CSV table of C-alpha atoms and ligand atoms in Angstrom, one decimal:
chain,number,residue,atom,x,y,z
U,5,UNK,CA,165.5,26.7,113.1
U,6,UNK,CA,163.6,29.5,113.7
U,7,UNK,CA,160.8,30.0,116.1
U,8,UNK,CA,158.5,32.5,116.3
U,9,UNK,CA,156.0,32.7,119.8
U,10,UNK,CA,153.2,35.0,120.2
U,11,UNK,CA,150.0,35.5,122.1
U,12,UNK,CA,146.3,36.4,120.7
U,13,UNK,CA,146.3,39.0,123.6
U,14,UNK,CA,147.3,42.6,124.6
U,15,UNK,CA,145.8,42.5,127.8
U,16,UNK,CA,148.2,44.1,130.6
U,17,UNK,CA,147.8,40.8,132.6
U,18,UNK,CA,146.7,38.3,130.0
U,19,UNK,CA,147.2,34.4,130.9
U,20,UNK,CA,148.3,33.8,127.2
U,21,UNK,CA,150.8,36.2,127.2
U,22,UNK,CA,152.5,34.6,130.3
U,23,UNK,CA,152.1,31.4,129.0
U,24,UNK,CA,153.9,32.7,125.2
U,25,UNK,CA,156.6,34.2,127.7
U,26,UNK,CA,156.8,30.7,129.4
U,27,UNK,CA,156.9,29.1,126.4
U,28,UNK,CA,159.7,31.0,124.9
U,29,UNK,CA,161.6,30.6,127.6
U,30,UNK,CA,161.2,26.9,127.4
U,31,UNK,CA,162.1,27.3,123.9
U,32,UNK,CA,165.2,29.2,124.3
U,33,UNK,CA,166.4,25.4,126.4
U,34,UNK,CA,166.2,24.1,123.0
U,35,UNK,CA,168.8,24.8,120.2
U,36,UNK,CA,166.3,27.4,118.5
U,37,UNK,CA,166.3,30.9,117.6
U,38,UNK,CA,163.6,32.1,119.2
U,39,UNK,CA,161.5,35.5,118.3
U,40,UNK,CA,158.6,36.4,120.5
U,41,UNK,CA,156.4,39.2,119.6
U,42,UNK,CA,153.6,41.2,121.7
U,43,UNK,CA,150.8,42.0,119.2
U,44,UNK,CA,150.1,45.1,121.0
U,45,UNK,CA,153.3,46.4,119.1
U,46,UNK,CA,151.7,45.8,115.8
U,47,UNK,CA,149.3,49.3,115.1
U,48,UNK,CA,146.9,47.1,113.0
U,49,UNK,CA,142.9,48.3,112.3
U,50,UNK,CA,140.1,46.2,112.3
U,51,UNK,CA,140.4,45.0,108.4
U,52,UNK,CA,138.0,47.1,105.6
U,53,UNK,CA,139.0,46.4,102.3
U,54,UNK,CA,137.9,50.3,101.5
U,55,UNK,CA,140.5,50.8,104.4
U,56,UNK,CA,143.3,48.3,102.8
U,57,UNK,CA,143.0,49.9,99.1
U,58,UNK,CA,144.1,53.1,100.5
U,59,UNK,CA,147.1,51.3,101.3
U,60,UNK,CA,148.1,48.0,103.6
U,61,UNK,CA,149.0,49.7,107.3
U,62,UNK,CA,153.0,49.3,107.2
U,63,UNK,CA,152.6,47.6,110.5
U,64,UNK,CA,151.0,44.5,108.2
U,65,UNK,CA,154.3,44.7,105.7
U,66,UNK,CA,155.9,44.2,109.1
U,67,UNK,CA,154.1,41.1,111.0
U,68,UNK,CA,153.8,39.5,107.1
U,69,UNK,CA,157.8,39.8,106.8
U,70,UNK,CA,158.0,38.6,110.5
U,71,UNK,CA,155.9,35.4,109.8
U,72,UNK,CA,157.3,34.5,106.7
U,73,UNK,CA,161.0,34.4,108.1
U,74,UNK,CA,159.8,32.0,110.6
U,75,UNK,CA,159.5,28.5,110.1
U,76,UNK,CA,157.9,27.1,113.1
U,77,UNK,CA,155.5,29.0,115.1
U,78,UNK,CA,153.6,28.6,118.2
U,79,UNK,CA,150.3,30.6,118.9
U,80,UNK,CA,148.6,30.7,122.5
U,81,UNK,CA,144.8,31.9,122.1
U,82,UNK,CA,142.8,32.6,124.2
U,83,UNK,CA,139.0,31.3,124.7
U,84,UNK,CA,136.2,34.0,123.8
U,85,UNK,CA,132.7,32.2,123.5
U,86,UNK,CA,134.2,29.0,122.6
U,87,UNK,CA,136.6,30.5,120.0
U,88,UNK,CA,139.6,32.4,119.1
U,89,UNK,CA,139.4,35.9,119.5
U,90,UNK,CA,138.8,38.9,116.9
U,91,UNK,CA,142.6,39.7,117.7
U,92,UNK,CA,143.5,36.8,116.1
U,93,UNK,CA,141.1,36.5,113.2
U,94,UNK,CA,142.3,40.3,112.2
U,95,UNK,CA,145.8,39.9,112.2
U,96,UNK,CA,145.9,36.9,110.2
U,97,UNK,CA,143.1,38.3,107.9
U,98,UNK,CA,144.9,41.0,107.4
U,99,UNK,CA,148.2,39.1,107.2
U,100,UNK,CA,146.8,36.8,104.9
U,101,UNK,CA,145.0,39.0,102.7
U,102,UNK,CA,147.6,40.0,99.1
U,103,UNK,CA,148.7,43.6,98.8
U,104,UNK,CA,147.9,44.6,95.6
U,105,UNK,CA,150.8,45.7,93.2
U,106,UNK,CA,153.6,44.7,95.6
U,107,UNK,CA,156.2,42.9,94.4
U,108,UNK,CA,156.8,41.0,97.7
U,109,UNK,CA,153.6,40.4,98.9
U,110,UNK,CA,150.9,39.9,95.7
U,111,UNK,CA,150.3,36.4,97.2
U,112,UNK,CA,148.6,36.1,100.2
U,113,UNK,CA,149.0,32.6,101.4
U,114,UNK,CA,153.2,33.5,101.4
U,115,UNK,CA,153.6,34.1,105.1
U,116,UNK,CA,151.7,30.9,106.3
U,117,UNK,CA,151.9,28.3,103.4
U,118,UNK,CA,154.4,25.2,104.9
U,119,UNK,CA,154.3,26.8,108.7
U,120,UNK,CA,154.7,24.6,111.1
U,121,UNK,CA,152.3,25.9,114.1
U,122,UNK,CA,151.7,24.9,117.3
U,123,UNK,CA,148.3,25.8,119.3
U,124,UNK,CA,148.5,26.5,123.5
U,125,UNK,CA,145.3,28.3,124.8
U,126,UNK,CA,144.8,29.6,128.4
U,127,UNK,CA,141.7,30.0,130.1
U,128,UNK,CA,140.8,30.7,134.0
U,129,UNK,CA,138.1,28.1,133.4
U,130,UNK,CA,138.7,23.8,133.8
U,131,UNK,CA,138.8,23.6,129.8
U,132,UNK,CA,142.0,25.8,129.5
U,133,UNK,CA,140.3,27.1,126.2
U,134,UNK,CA,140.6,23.9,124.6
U,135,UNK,CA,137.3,24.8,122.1
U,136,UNK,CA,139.2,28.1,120.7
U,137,UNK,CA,142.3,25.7,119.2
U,138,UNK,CA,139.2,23.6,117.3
U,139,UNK,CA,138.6,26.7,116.0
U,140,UNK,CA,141.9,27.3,115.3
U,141,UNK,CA,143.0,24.8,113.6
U,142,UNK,CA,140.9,25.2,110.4
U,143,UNK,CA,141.6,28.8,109.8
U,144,UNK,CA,145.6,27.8,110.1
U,145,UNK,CA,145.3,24.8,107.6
U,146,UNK,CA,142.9,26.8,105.1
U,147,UNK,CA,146.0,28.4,104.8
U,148,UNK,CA,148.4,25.7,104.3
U,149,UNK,CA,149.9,25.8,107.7
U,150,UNK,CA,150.7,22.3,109.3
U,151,UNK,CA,148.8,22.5,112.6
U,152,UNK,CA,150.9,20.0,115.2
U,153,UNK,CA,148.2,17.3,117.1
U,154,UNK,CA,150.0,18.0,120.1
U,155,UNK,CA,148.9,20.7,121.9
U,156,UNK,CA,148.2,21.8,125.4
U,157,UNK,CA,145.4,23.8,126.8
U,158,UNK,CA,146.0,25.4,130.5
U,159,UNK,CA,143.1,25.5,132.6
U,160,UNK,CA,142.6,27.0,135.8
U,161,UNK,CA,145.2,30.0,134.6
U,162,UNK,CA,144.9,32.1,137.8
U,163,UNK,CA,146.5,28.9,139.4
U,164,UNK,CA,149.0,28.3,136.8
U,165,UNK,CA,152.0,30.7,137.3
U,166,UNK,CA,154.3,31.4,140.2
U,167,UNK,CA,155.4,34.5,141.2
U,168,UNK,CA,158.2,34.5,138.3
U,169,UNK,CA,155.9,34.3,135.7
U,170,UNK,CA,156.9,30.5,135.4
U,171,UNK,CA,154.7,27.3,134.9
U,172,UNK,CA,153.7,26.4,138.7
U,173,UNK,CA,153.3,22.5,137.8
U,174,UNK,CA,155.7,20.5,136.0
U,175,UNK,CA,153.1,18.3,134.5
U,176,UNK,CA,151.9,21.7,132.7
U,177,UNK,CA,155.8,22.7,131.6
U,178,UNK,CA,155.9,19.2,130.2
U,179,UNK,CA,153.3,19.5,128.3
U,180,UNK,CA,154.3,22.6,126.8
U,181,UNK,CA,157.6,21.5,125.8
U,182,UNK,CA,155.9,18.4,124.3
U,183,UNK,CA,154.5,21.0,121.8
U,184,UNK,CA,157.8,22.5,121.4
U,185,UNK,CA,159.5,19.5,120.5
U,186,UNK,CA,156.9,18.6,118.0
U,187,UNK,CA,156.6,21.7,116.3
U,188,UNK,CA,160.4,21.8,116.1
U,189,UNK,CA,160.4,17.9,115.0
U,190,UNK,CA,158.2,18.8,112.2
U,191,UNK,CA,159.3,22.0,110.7
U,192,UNK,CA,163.3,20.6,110.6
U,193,UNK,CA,161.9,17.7,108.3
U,194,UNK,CA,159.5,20.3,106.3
U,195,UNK,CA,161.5,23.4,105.8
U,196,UNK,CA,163.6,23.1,102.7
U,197,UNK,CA,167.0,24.3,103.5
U,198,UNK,CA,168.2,27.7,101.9
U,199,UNK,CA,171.5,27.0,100.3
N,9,FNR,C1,135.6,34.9,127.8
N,9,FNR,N1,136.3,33.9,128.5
N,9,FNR,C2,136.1,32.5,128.2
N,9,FNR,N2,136.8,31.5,128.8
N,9,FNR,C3,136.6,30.3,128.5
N,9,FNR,O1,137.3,29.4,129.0
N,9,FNR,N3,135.7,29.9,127.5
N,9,FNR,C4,134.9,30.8,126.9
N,9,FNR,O2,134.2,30.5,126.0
N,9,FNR,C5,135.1,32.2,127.3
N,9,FNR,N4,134.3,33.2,126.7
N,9,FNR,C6,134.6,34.5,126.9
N,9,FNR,C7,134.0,35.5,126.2
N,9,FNR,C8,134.3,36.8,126.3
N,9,FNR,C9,133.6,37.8,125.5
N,9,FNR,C10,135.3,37.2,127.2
N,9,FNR,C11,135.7,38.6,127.4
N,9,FNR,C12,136.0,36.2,128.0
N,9,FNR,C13,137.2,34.2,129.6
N,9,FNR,C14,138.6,34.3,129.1
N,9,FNR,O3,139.2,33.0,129.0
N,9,FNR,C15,139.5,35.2,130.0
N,9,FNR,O4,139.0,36.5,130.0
N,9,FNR,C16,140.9,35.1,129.7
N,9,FNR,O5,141.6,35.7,130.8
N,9,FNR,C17,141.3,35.8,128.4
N,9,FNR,O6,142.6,35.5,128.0
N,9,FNR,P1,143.8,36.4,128.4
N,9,FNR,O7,143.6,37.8,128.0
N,9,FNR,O8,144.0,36.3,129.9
N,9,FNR,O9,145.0,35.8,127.7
């Protein structure tokens, strides 16, 4: 099984990021491949569709290939006015969008239809950015992912980690791997294996 973590931030010292790097540590514990990815190493515009039919940004090709080789993923977003952020919404807009005349990518649901995903947010505030994952959710299943009910939002982030970069509370690292094993649960029994 393959895993794939990432974070809907680039910011240098972004609480989602540590938790994705928490999480994928977890993860590793686990029997799974696992592939985590900084979106800051994806050069990806804010989607036009003038822009896009001069040609999808290679960089798309890339995370579209990436996503698609992965059954099981788990996203941590963060909160921005009680939602995901832009970040987000571009890459998988772009990601989901079909690239005309391409003989791998014509259909745009491919890299997320049967995905398994888990949602984590982090937030410095008590919700842990719980309100962004109900905005999540929706976007993920309009396009045929399997959103997991568990989930886990961190609040009080600036609280969260110790000096490692590691969950500070058990309770919180229980949690998370409660995500983990669901996900992983769920896209063993939905992934058709490739013989
Ligand atoms: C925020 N933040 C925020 N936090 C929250 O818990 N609920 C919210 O609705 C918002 N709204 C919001 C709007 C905007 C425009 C910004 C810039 C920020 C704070 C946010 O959670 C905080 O900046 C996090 O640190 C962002 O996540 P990363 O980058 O640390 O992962």
């Amino acid at each position: 099984m393959k895993l794939l973590v990432f974070a809907g931030s680039t910011r240098k010292n972004s609480w989602n990021r540590k938790l994705a790097n928490a999480t994928a540590a977890l993860a590793r514990a686990s029997e799974v491949e696992v592939t985590h990815i900084e979106l800051a190493d994806f050069d990806i515009p804010m989607y036009n569709a003038d822009l896009e039919a001069e040609g999808t940004p290679a960089d798309v090709i890339r995370l579209k290939g990436i996503l698609h080789a992965h059954p099981a993923w788990i996203i941590c977003t963060p909160e921005y006015n009680a939602s995901y952020p832009a970040l987000l919404k571009n890459t998988i807009d772009w990601c989901s969008s079909p690239v005309k005349n391409h003989a791998d990518w014509g259909d745009g649901f491919k890299s997320f239809r049967g995905k398994v995903v888990g949602m984590l947010s982090a937030s410095p505030g008590a919700l842990g950015g719980l309100r962004s994952q109900s905005h999540l959710a929706p976007l993920l299943l309009n396009l045929h992912c399997w959103v997991a009910p568990q989930n886990f939002a961190l609040g009080h982030a600036a609280d969260a980690f110790d000096a490692e970069g590691k969950l500070a509370n058990p309770a919180s690292e229980k949690h998370v791997q409660a995500v983990i094993d669901q996900v992983l649960f769920a896209a063993r029994r939905l992934t058709i294996p490739v013989l």
